[in-house]
């Protein structure tokens, strides 16, 4: 069995953003040379997510509003976590949107369903953060 590991680094200039990282994961898969196996992609921070959905700007706008309704950033003082920091909402947004995804690798390609793309969800940006890509197989 072969295994491949790579870290993808992001420094998002805004507090929140959704980034399609499918091309990065594709590139890692090509480098791995693995044809059949599994590809894990996970955020390595507790205020960011990795998830799979549609690359559609209306949906991304809807996510932003939905997440702000569930866990509004302001007022910062409403959260007990926010003593000396202001990112309690980011921890909650990450929890809802998930930590990781696993994609099957078939014939050297990410074996997606229709419209599926992999996203990095940043909820407390403006600093360097990373995503782990781990691919195992033959
Ligand atoms: Zn925190």
PDB file of C-alpha atoms and ligand atoms in Angstrom:
ATOM      1  CA  UNK A   1       0.000   0.000   0.000  1.00  0.00           C
ATOM      2  CA  UNK A   2       1.191   3.500  -0.869  1.00  0.00           C
ATOM      3  CA  UNK A   3       0.532   6.540   1.248  1.00  0.00           C
ATOM      4  CA  UNK A   4       0.918  10.247   0.535  1.00  0.00           C
ATOM      5  CA  UNK A   5       0.680  13.275   2.831  1.00  0.00           C
ATOM      6  CA  UNK A   6       0.556  16.954   1.968  1.00  0.00           C
ATOM      7  CA  UNK A   7      -0.389  20.143   3.809  1.00  0.00           C
ATOM      8  CA  UNK A   8      -2.217  22.922   1.973  1.00  0.00           C
ATOM      9  CA  UNK A   9      -1.671  26.378   3.509  1.00  0.00           C
ATOM     10  CA  UNK A  10      -4.118  29.265   3.391  1.00  0.00           C
ATOM     11  CA  UNK A  11      -3.957  32.855   4.581  1.00  0.00           C
ATOM     12  CA  UNK A  12      -7.447  34.183   3.964  1.00  0.00           C
ATOM     13  CA  UNK A  13      -7.477  38.024   4.155  1.00  0.00           C
ATOM     14  CA  UNK A  14     -11.060  38.142   5.502  1.00  0.00           C
ATOM     15  CA  UNK A  15     -12.627  36.662   8.646  1.00  0.00           C
ATOM     16  CA  UNK A  16     -14.798  34.260   6.630  1.00  0.00           C
ATOM     17  CA  UNK A  17     -14.522  32.711   3.173  1.00  0.00           C
ATOM     18  CA  UNK A  18     -15.385  29.534   1.284  1.00  0.00           C
ATOM     19  CA  UNK A  19     -12.644  28.353  -1.096  1.00  0.00           C
ATOM     20  CA  UNK A  20     -12.876  25.578  -3.669  1.00  0.00           C
ATOM     21  CA  UNK A  21      -9.769  23.483  -2.983  1.00  0.00           C
ATOM     22  CA  UNK A  22     -10.600  20.662  -5.422  1.00  0.00           C
ATOM     23  CA  UNK A  23      -7.755  21.627  -7.834  1.00  0.00           C
ATOM     24  CA  UNK A  24      -5.243  21.448  -4.930  1.00  0.00           C
ATOM     25  CA  UNK A  25      -6.502  18.016  -3.857  1.00  0.00           C
ATOM     26  CA  UNK A  26      -6.459  16.836  -7.490  1.00  0.00           C
ATOM     27  CA  UNK A  27      -2.831  17.944  -7.783  1.00  0.00           C
ATOM     28  CA  UNK A  28      -1.927  16.065  -4.580  1.00  0.00           C
ATOM     29  CA  UNK A  29      -3.621  12.937  -5.931  1.00  0.00           C
ATOM     30  CA  UNK A  30      -1.619  13.156  -9.186  1.00  0.00           C
ATOM     31  CA  UNK A  31       1.615  13.536  -7.169  1.00  0.00           C
ATOM     32  CA  UNK A  32       0.704  10.504  -5.028  1.00  0.00           C
ATOM     33  CA  UNK A  33       0.479   8.236  -8.078  1.00  0.00           C
ATOM     34  CA  UNK A  34      -2.317   6.332  -6.308  1.00  0.00           C
ATOM     35  CA  UNK A  35      -4.957   4.829  -8.632  1.00  0.00           C
ATOM     36  CA  UNK A  36      -7.298   3.042  -6.204  1.00  0.00           C
ATOM     37  CA  UNK A  37      -7.822   4.091  -2.596  1.00  0.00           C
ATOM     38  CA  UNK A  38      -9.141   6.790  -0.279  1.00  0.00           C
ATOM     39  CA  UNK A  39      -8.386  10.488   0.037  1.00  0.00           C
ATOM     40  CA  UNK A  40      -8.916  12.216   3.384  1.00  0.00           C
ATOM     41  CA  UNK A  41      -8.991  16.017   3.524  1.00  0.00           C
ATOM     42  CA  UNK A  42      -9.301  17.719   6.909  1.00  0.00           C
ATOM     43  CA  UNK A  43      -8.942  21.173   8.413  1.00  0.00           C
ATOM     44  CA  UNK A  44      -6.121  21.266  10.959  1.00  0.00           C
ATOM     45  CA  UNK A  45      -7.774  24.083  12.940  1.00  0.00           C
ATOM     46  CA  UNK A  46     -10.884  24.139  15.138  1.00  0.00           C
ATOM     47  CA  UNK A  47     -12.213  27.320  13.518  1.00  0.00           C
ATOM     48  CA  UNK A  48     -12.164  26.088   9.895  1.00  0.00           C
ATOM     49  CA  UNK A  49     -13.975  23.352   7.967  1.00  0.00           C
ATOM     50  CA  UNK A  50     -13.572  21.075   5.013  1.00  0.00           C
ATOM     51  CA  UNK A  51     -16.810  20.029   3.347  1.00  0.00           C
ATOM     52  CA  UNK A  52     -18.231  18.899   0.018  1.00  0.00           C
ATOM     53  CA  UNK A  53     -20.983  20.690  -1.826  1.00  0.00           C
ATOM     54  CA  UNK A  54     -21.836  22.700  -4.936  1.00  0.00           C
ATOM     55  CA  UNK A  55     -19.620  25.510  -6.276  1.00  0.00           C
ATOM     56  CA  UNK A  56     -22.553  27.894  -6.677  1.00  0.00           C
ATOM     57  CA  UNK A  57     -22.293  31.500  -5.473  1.00  0.00           C
ATOM     58  CA  UNK A  58     -25.967  31.773  -4.433  1.00  0.00           C
ATOM     59  CA  UNK A  59     -25.585  28.740  -2.187  1.00  0.00           C
ATOM     60  CA  UNK A  60     -22.400  30.173  -0.655  1.00  0.00           C
ATOM     61  CA  UNK A  61     -24.238  33.414   0.111  1.00  0.00           C
ATOM     62  CA  UNK A  62     -27.031  31.340   1.691  1.00  0.00           C
ATOM     63  CA  UNK A  63     -24.503  29.473   3.844  1.00  0.00           C
ATOM     64  CA  UNK A  64     -23.103  32.779   5.110  1.00  0.00           C
ATOM     65  CA  UNK A  65     -26.562  34.013   6.162  1.00  0.00           C
ATOM     66  CA  UNK A  66     -27.564  30.643   7.634  1.00  0.00           C
ATOM     67  CA  UNK A  67     -24.371  30.325   9.679  1.00  0.00           C
ATOM     68  CA  UNK A  68     -24.675  33.921  10.912  1.00  0.00           C
ATOM     69  CA  UNK A  69     -28.241  33.172  12.031  1.00  0.00           C
ATOM     70  CA  UNK A  70     -27.136  30.043  13.915  1.00  0.00           C
ATOM     71  CA  UNK A  71     -23.955  31.493  15.420  1.00  0.00           C
ATOM     72  CA  UNK A  72     -23.759  35.271  14.884  1.00  0.00           C
ATOM     73  CA  UNK A  73     -20.300  36.805  15.254  1.00  0.00           C
ATOM     74  CA  UNK A  74     -21.729  39.899  17.023  1.00  0.00           C
ATOM     75  CA  UNK A  75     -22.231  40.695  19.798  1.00  0.00           C
ATOM     76  CA  UNK A  76     -18.919  39.077  20.683  1.00  0.00           C
ATOM     77  CA  UNK A  77     -19.696  39.310  24.431  1.00  0.00           C
ATOM     78  CA  UNK A  78     -22.665  36.893  24.117  1.00  0.00           C
ATOM     79  CA  UNK A  79     -20.214  33.930  24.180  1.00  0.00           C
ATOM     80  CA  UNK A  80     -18.488  32.685  27.302  1.00  0.00           C
ATOM     81  CA  UNK A  81     -15.561  31.470  25.127  1.00  0.00           C
ATOM     82  CA  UNK A  82     -14.787  35.056  24.117  1.00  0.00           C
ATOM     83  CA  UNK A  83     -12.547  35.972  27.015  1.00  0.00           C
ATOM     84  CA  UNK A  84      -9.437  37.415  25.391  1.00  0.00           C
ATOM     85  CA  UNK A  85     -10.616  36.235  21.962  1.00  0.00           C
ATOM     86  CA  UNK A  86     -13.569  36.771  19.650  1.00  0.00           C
ATOM     87  CA  UNK A  87     -13.960  33.529  17.719  1.00  0.00           C
ATOM     88  CA  UNK A  88     -16.599  31.485  19.580  1.00  0.00           C
ATOM     89  CA  UNK A  89     -18.878  31.769  16.533  1.00  0.00           C
ATOM     90  CA  UNK A  90     -16.073  30.357  14.337  1.00  0.00           C
ATOM     91  CA  UNK A  91     -15.811  27.243  16.546  1.00  0.00           C
ATOM     92  CA  UNK A  92     -19.573  26.692  16.155  1.00  0.00           C
ATOM     93  CA  UNK A  93     -19.599  27.340  12.408  1.00  0.00           C
ATOM     94  CA  UNK A  94     -16.786  24.802  12.035  1.00  0.00           C
ATOM     95  CA  UNK A  95     -18.783  22.258  14.042  1.00  0.00           C
ATOM     96  CA  UNK A  96     -21.791  22.590  11.740  1.00  0.00           C
ATOM     97  CA  UNK A  97     -19.823  22.551   8.475  1.00  0.00           C
ATOM     98  CA  UNK A  98     -17.578  19.660   9.532  1.00  0.00           C
ATOM     99  CA  UNK A  99     -13.924  18.838  10.008  1.00  0.00           C
ATOM    100  CA  UNK A 100     -13.157  16.515   7.101  1.00  0.00           C
ATOM    101  CA  UNK A 101     -14.223  14.671   3.999  1.00  0.00           C
ATOM    102  CA  UNK A 102     -13.200  11.311   2.547  1.00  0.00           C
ATOM    103  CA  UNK A 103     -13.367  10.830  -1.225  1.00  0.00           C
ATOM    104  CA  UNK A 104     -12.923   7.500  -3.019  1.00  0.00           C
ATOM    105  CA  UNK A 105     -10.081   7.338  -5.525  1.00  0.00           C
ATOM    106  CA  UNK A 106     -10.981   5.350  -8.644  1.00  0.00           C
ATOM    107  CA  UNK A 107      -8.831   5.103 -11.744  1.00  0.00           C
ATOM    108  CA  UNK A 108      -6.508   7.807 -10.387  1.00  0.00           C
ATOM    109  CA  UNK A 109      -9.365  10.310 -10.033  1.00  0.00           C
ATOM    110  CA  UNK A 110     -11.490  11.723  -7.205  1.00  0.00           C
ATOM    111  CA  UNK A 111     -14.708   9.710  -7.521  1.00  0.00           C
ATOM    112  CA  UNK A 112     -17.256  12.513  -6.989  1.00  0.00           C
ATOM    113  CA  UNK A 113     -21.019  12.529  -7.233  1.00  0.00           C
ATOM    114  CA  UNK A 114     -22.674  15.052  -9.517  1.00  0.00           C
ATOM    115  CA  UNK A 115     -21.582  18.668  -8.770  1.00  0.00           C
ATOM    116  CA  UNK A 116     -19.506  17.629  -5.774  1.00  0.00           C
ATOM    117  CA  UNK A 117     -16.511  19.869  -5.017  1.00  0.00           C
ATOM    118  CA  UNK A 118     -14.295  20.143  -1.937  1.00  0.00           C
ATOM    119  CA  UNK A 119     -14.301  23.418   0.008  1.00  0.00           C
ATOM    120  CA  UNK A 120     -12.199  24.978   2.711  1.00  0.00           C
ATOM    121  CA  UNK A 121     -14.489  26.950   5.016  1.00  0.00           C
ATOM    122  CA  UNK A 122     -12.628  29.695   6.854  1.00  0.00           C
ATOM    123  CA  UNK A 123     -14.450  31.202   9.847  1.00  0.00           C
ATOM    124  CA  UNK A 124     -11.609  33.011  11.626  1.00  0.00           C
ATOM    125  CA  UNK A 125      -9.113  34.008   8.952  1.00  0.00           C
ATOM    126  CA  UNK A 126      -6.436  36.677   8.549  1.00  0.00           C
ATOM    127  CA  UNK A 127      -3.736  34.218   9.620  1.00  0.00           C
ATOM    128  CA  UNK A 128      -1.926  31.193   8.203  1.00  0.00           C
ATOM    129  CA  UNK A 129      -3.895  27.938   8.540  1.00  0.00           C
ATOM    130  CA  UNK A 130      -3.584  24.515   6.982  1.00  0.00           C
ATOM    131  CA  UNK A 131      -5.465  21.554   5.580  1.00  0.00           C
ATOM    132  CA  UNK A 132      -4.183  17.989   5.599  1.00  0.00           C
ATOM    133  CA  UNK A 133      -4.476  15.769   2.532  1.00  0.00           C
ATOM    134  CA  UNK A 134      -3.762  12.082   3.204  1.00  0.00           C
ATOM    135  CA  UNK A 135      -4.156   9.551   0.436  1.00  0.00           C
ATOM    136  CA  UNK A 136      -3.788   5.795   0.865  1.00  0.00           C
ATOM    137  CA  UNK A 137      -4.122   2.999  -1.659  1.00  0.00           C
ATOM    138  CA  UNK A 138      -2.412   1.248  -4.536  1.00  0.00           C
TER     139      UNK A 138
HETATM  140 ZN1  LIG B   1     -11.368  30.215  20.232  1.00  0.00          ZN
END
